[in-house]
Amino acid sequence: MARLLAAGYVLAIGGLLLVGGSAYIRIGELLDARAGVEAGHAMLDDLDALQDGLQDAERGQRGFVITGNERYLAPYTSAVAAIPLTMQRLQSRTAGDPLQRAAVGALVEPVQDKLAELAQTIWLRRAQGFAAAQTVVDTDRGARDMAAIERGVGEIRARQLRQVDADQRASAAAAASTRRSILGITLGTALLTALGAWWATRAVSRPIAAVTAAARRVATGSAAPPGDGVPVLAGVSRAGGVSVLDGVPPAGGVSGRDGVAGGSRGSLWREPAELAEMADAVDEATRVVLHARDEAMAATQAKSAFLATMSHEIRTPMNAVIGLTGLLLDTDLSAEQRDLAATVRDSGEALLAIINDILDFSKIEAGQLELEDAVFDLRECVDSALALVAMPAADKGLELVADVADGPPLCGDVTRLRQILVNLLSNAVKFTSSGEVIVTGSYVLEEPQARVTVAVTDTGIGIPPDRIDRLFRSFSQVDASTTRTYGGTGLGLAISRRLARAMGGDLTVSSRAGVGSTFTLTAVLKISPTPPSRAVASGDLTGRRALIVDDNAANRRVLRAQLAGWGMECVAAPTPGEALALAESDRFDVALLDMHMPDMDGADLAARLRPLADIPMILLSSVNAHADRDRLGRFAAVLSKPARAAALQSTLARVLNGGPESSAAQDVSVVPPVRPLRILVAEDNQVNQTVATMMLAKLGHRADVAANGAEALEAVRRVQYDVVLMDVQMPVLDGLDATRRIRAELAPDRQPYIIALTASALIEDRAACEAAGMDDYLTKPMRPTDLSAVLHSFISAHSTVETEPSPPEPSAPSPSADGLEDDIRARVRELTDDDPSPQELALVGRVLGSFCTKAPDTLGRLTDAVGAGDSAAAVSAAHTLTGAAGNVGAAVLARLSSDFETQARTGLPPDATDALDRLRGELDRVVAAVGAVREQLERT
């Protein structure tokens, strides 16, 4: 057997060596033949480069002589530098060909004379004027030189083309010979190898088949050969010709083993006991495998339980950290105390995000990931994800654009889909310093499913090709060095790809370093027969004409598609000038204006449009937009970019169908709140009790506390509560059992709205809460916005809840003399909803406080950069100051710093000191006004 295998290996390896050696020799000959062809083409390219260079030099000289403008000399200058190098390459390439070398040498004199003639005319044009240069041109000296050069180049090219043609024929002949040689040797070797393989296979396959049959019988539990007198193995030959197994056993059993050396016949019999041992070994191996399987399943269950426990144990203290710091920020704090508390809260949020990533990753690894089924609209999902990154995008001056095609309602896990989109958008904003982030969405219908594709494209730093493979590795980053600029756990994209694949799709990327990246998400989702519930805009938009003015082409395209989908006719203008011309010659029903445009901003354009077209106008503004009250008062509505489709549609319906116009300059009215709800908090952790009751008090609701499920059950028997916040894990009686007993024991008219509170991140826990009879679900740590939203859903579902008049709104403080505080208050109204919550006001207070702390430092960096003559650092500092001023609505300061930035891009301005003094004086005014507005917000 060994000799058969050795012979087969030798035959195969020998054939491969023969084919490889012959191919190596023939390919070397082919490459030698090809080298001449490539050298010939390089020679022709240099001749073309010489002619092109002379033509560029002559064109640049002619333009300068005619106009006297030095910028026309650019092609002349580059050509004069390149022509000598081209001549050197030509002389080097013709070193082995005396005839061609002589022809190239003959070109040297006319080329040098032509360059001298061009240089002379340029000098005369500079020194004596056009007429003096014209005298040299009129001598036809340059024309004679060019004619001589053309003749010489033509002769060299003709000879070179003949040589290239000959080399190509030789190369083709060598290639054909190489193919024939390799084909013949390969076929011969393949034939010999096939014959040897057939012979070796025939010699080996029969004994292997006998062994396989015996093993199969043992595996099925048969301890004896199939039939009396038939050996388990027969005819298996040993090397040297000794028969290992042969013959027929005598009736009634096995006589034993015997054999004859030196080629004599013999027999070797497997006794039934040996086969039984083999069967026992198989059974033992099966038991080991089953035991290992059981242990693996137990380990998986233990891991799942560990995840649930760790989720609860980690999120419970995080609930206290985030909740109490949020409440602390709502109190009267000094600037330093507020900054410290905000740092604690932000750090807690960041830690919670990391915990969520790790828990998600662990659930996926443990196979515990389950997807929900809910009806949703893809456009609304994208809009909600964009809203979460609108603030950081606006801080960096980025355009956010959403272009989602109309499609059917979908059914799937919208929460996980939004999680992927938020991760992609957050990364796009983080790694993009300027430009735009565009989200596109499309469908491919495959009834009863739809393949959804969402692409997130940015203009950021991009990813080098050699590092793209690190993107989707767990705990891996593109830049893993200790000096990296961007942090992170390296789990976000790994989790997102696994979620996408769990949805039947994938997550891929294409990127160019320094240009940007595109992440493409695909998912296969079911098509829902019923659309998701949503507010429907009142009023028909069909046939209405809209004027869209935006300098960003992507924004114009998206707005036109959205409005056309609602039946409107759209005309788009990229500049304010074109918009004014269209308004003079055409009729429109409404105008949508971008705030930031190069020549004229949206507010000024509105003032110019008003005499031409008395139509409602809607301002599309980024979060950083700033304008005074009078300028914003020109608009029927102001929407933050990217405008949600539903909000845009309802706004258009309102302003076009006779609804009242809401001016951004008007004071925002407060919606009367509902009566305080009677709420029971069932929570065993005292810190969490404090957090929940304080949050509810901030929202205007009364709360009682129960320390366990049994106390909660007794409380709801005594008092009729509107809402019960029920912790799931409690001593004595847990939240699930308490809920079941409440649902079973209380009359229908006394049933409260039960909201689960749990620190578990597992989806099966939510299902258990629903099965127990709970109405809604909140995950710890509980945030005020989440609590407010879930209570609002209860109020919306119970329209019988009575309302009472709201307390009078605090009177607005009187504006300052110069209106700066009014601008800042207008900016605050842009950053908040119509009815800002305390949390929103606290966030705005943090923005204002950060400005007061960091803006003077930025101006100091700008001053240092000017003193050091560092224009790049000055541009960076001025740009930062411009964005910060825009954030707080300081229009004058933003304009001054923007002007300084523009001037510094071409070098520091000569009056930099005066400009810095103006900036410093205006910044002092803004800091004082911001501080005053911030104090007013804290007192509200």
Tab-separated table of N, CA, C and O in Angstrom, residues 543-548 560 569-573 577-591 609-615 617:
chain	number	residue	atom	x	y	z
A	543	GLY	N	-51.707	69.698	-6.892
A	543	GLY	CA	-51.760	70.824	-7.807
A	543	GLY	C	-51.144	72.099	-7.289
A	543	GLY	O	-50.990	73.074	-8.053
A	544	ARG	N	-50.769	72.166	-6.012
A	544	ARG	CA	-50.143	73.374	-5.477
A	544	ARG	C	-48.718	73.489	-6.009
A	544	ARG	O	-48.017	72.499	-6.177
A	545	ARG	N	-48.303	74.731	-6.237
A	545	ARG	CA	-46.966	74.991	-6.797
A	545	ARG	C	-46.044	75.510	-5.703
A	545	ARG	O	-46.412	76.409	-4.940
A	546	ALA	N	-44.855	74.936	-5.648
A	546	ALA	CA	-43.900	75.292	-4.606
A	546	ALA	C	-42.591	75.732	-5.237
A	546	ALA	O	-42.125	75.147	-6.220
A	547	LEU	N	-41.992	76.769	-4.659
A	547	LEU	CA	-40.656	77.228	-5.049
A	547	LEU	C	-39.676	76.764	-3.983
A	547	LEU	O	-39.831	77.094	-2.802
A	548	ILE	N	-38.678	75.980	-4.394
A	548	ILE	CA	-37.656	75.458	-3.477
A	548	ILE	C	-36.351	76.183	-3.754
A	548	ILE	O	-35.879	76.212	-4.893
A	560	ARG	N	-37.870	67.997	-3.846
A	560	ARG	CA	-38.712	67.871	-5.040
A	560	ARG	C	-39.408	66.509	-5.070
A	560	ARG	O	-40.600	66.419	-5.395
A	569	GLU	N	-46.527	70.565	-7.569
A	569	GLU	CA	-45.631	70.911	-8.658
A	569	GLU	C	-44.495	71.760	-8.084
A	569	GLU	O	-44.747	72.726	-7.358
A	570	CYS	N	-43.268	71.407	-8.418
A	570	CYS	CA	-42.109	72.043	-7.783
A	570	CYS	C	-41.202	72.670	-8.828
A	570	CYS	O	-40.980	72.109	-9.901
A	571	VAL	N	-40.648	73.818	-8.467
A	571	VAL	CA	-39.585	74.458	-9.242
A	571	VAL	C	-38.465	74.742	-8.252
A	571	VAL	O	-38.690	75.357	-7.202
A	572	ALA	N	-37.253	74.291	-8.570
A	572	ALA	CA	-36.121	74.433	-7.657
A	572	ALA	C	-35.132	75.439	-8.204
A	572	ALA	O	-34.857	75.474	-9.408
A	573	ALA	N	-34.596	76.271	-7.317
A	573	ALA	CA	-33.589	77.260	-7.688
A	573	ALA	C	-32.380	77.074	-6.786
A	573	ALA	O	-32.527	77.024	-5.560
A	577	GLY	N	-30.664	84.534	-6.505
A	577	GLY	CA	-30.898	85.307	-7.715
A	577	GLY	C	-31.866	84.617	-8.662
A	577	GLY	O	-32.784	85.245	-9.214
A	578	GLU	N	-31.687	83.337	-8.870
A	578	GLU	CA	-32.604	82.589	-9.728
A	578	GLU	C	-34.003	82.534	-9.118
A	578	GLU	O	-35.005	82.587	-9.835
A	579	ALA	N	-34.086	82.439	-7.798
A	579	ALA	CA	-35.393	82.419	-7.144
A	579	ALA	C	-36.140	83.727	-7.379
A	579	ALA	O	-37.348	83.734	-7.640
A	580	LEU	N	-35.435	84.859	-7.277
A	580	LEU	CA	-36.080	86.155	-7.510
A	580	LEU	C	-36.566	86.256	-8.948
A	580	LEU	O	-37.663	86.765	-9.208
A	581	ALA	N	-35.764	85.775	-9.892
A	581	ALA	CA	-36.179	85.817	-11.291
A	581	ALA	C	-37.409	84.945	-11.520
A	581	ALA	O	-38.334	85.327	-12.253
A	582	LEU	N	-37.459	83.765	-10.910
A	582	LEU	CA	-38.625	82.896	-11.055
A	582	LEU	C	-39.864	83.530	-10.439
A	582	LEU	O	-40.971	83.416	-10.976
A	583	ALA	N	-39.714	84.205	-9.295
A	583	ALA	CA	-40.859	84.824	-8.639
A	583	ALA	C	-41.448	85.948	-9.485
A	583	ALA	O	-42.646	86.222	-9.416
A	584	GLU	N	-40.613	86.632	-10.273
A	584	GLU	CA	-41.102	87.698	-11.141
A	584	GLU	C	-41.893	87.160	-12.326
A	584	GLU	O	-42.831	87.799	-12.797
A	585	SER	N	-41.519	85.984	-12.813
A	585	SER	CA	-42.114	85.472	-14.052
A	585	SER	C	-43.117	84.343	-13.844
A	585	SER	O	-43.773	83.932	-14.792
A	586	ASP	N	-43.256	83.824	-12.644
A	586	ASP	CA	-44.115	82.667	-12.440
A	586	ASP	C	-44.926	82.857	-11.161
A	586	ASP	O	-44.643	83.749	-10.343
A	587	ARG	N	-45.929	82.005	-10.971
A	587	ARG	CA	-46.793	82.073	-9.796
A	587	ARG	C	-46.579	80.830	-8.932
A	587	ARG	O	-46.503	79.716	-9.452
A	588	PHE	N	-46.486	81.055	-7.641
A	588	PHE	CA	-46.291	79.959	-6.700
A	588	PHE	C	-47.255	80.107	-5.536
A	588	PHE	O	-47.707	81.219	-5.210
A	589	ASP	N	-47.552	78.967	-4.896
A	589	ASP	CA	-48.428	78.965	-3.731
A	589	ASP	C	-47.657	79.012	-2.415
A	589	ASP	O	-48.187	79.455	-1.394
A	590	VAL	N	-46.434	78.533	-2.425
A	590	VAL	CA	-45.637	78.495	-1.207
A	590	VAL	C	-44.167	78.453	-1.602
A	590	VAL	O	-43.833	78.010	-2.715
A	591	ALA	N	-43.310	78.944	-0.710
A	591	ALA	CA	-41.863	78.912	-0.949
A	591	ALA	C	-41.176	78.251	0.233
A	591	ALA	O	-41.506	78.529	1.390
A	609	LEU	N	-38.377	88.574	-1.613
A	609	LEU	CA	-39.460	87.886	-2.315
A	609	LEU	C	-40.836	88.468	-1.989
A	609	LEU	O	-41.752	88.400	-2.814
A	610	ARG	N	-41.007	89.015	-0.768
A	610	ARG	CA	-42.327	89.438	-0.323
A	610	ARG	C	-42.987	90.434	-1.280
A	610	ARG	O	-44.170	90.277	-1.610
A	611	PRO	N	-42.283	91.487	-1.821
A	611	PRO	CA	-42.951	92.393	-2.764
A	611	PRO	C	-43.309	91.720	-4.089
A	611	PRO	O	-44.219	92.170	-4.781
A	612	LEU	N	-42.593	90.645	-4.448
A	612	LEU	CA	-42.838	89.991	-5.733
A	612	LEU	C	-43.921	88.932	-5.644
A	612	LEU	O	-44.640	88.691	-6.624
A	613	ALA	N	-44.030	88.262	-4.514
A	613	ALA	CA	-45.003	87.170	-4.371
A	613	ALA	C	-45.470	87.122	-2.924
A	613	ALA	O	-44.687	86.764	-2.032
A	614	ASP	N	-46.705	87.493	-2.693
A	614	ASP	CA	-47.262	87.493	-1.343
A	614	ASP	C	-47.776	86.086	-1.031
A	614	ASP	O	-48.973	85.797	-1.103
A	615	ILE	N	-46.839	85.195	-0.722
A	615	ILE	CA	-47.170	83.793	-0.477
A	615	ILE	C	-46.559	83.378	0.847
A	615	ILE	O	-45.599	83.994	1.326
A	617	MET	N	-44.199	81.489	3.346
A	617	MET	CA	-42.829	81.000	3.188
A	617	MET	C	-42.449	80.172	4.406
A	617	MET	O	-42.776	80.523	5.535
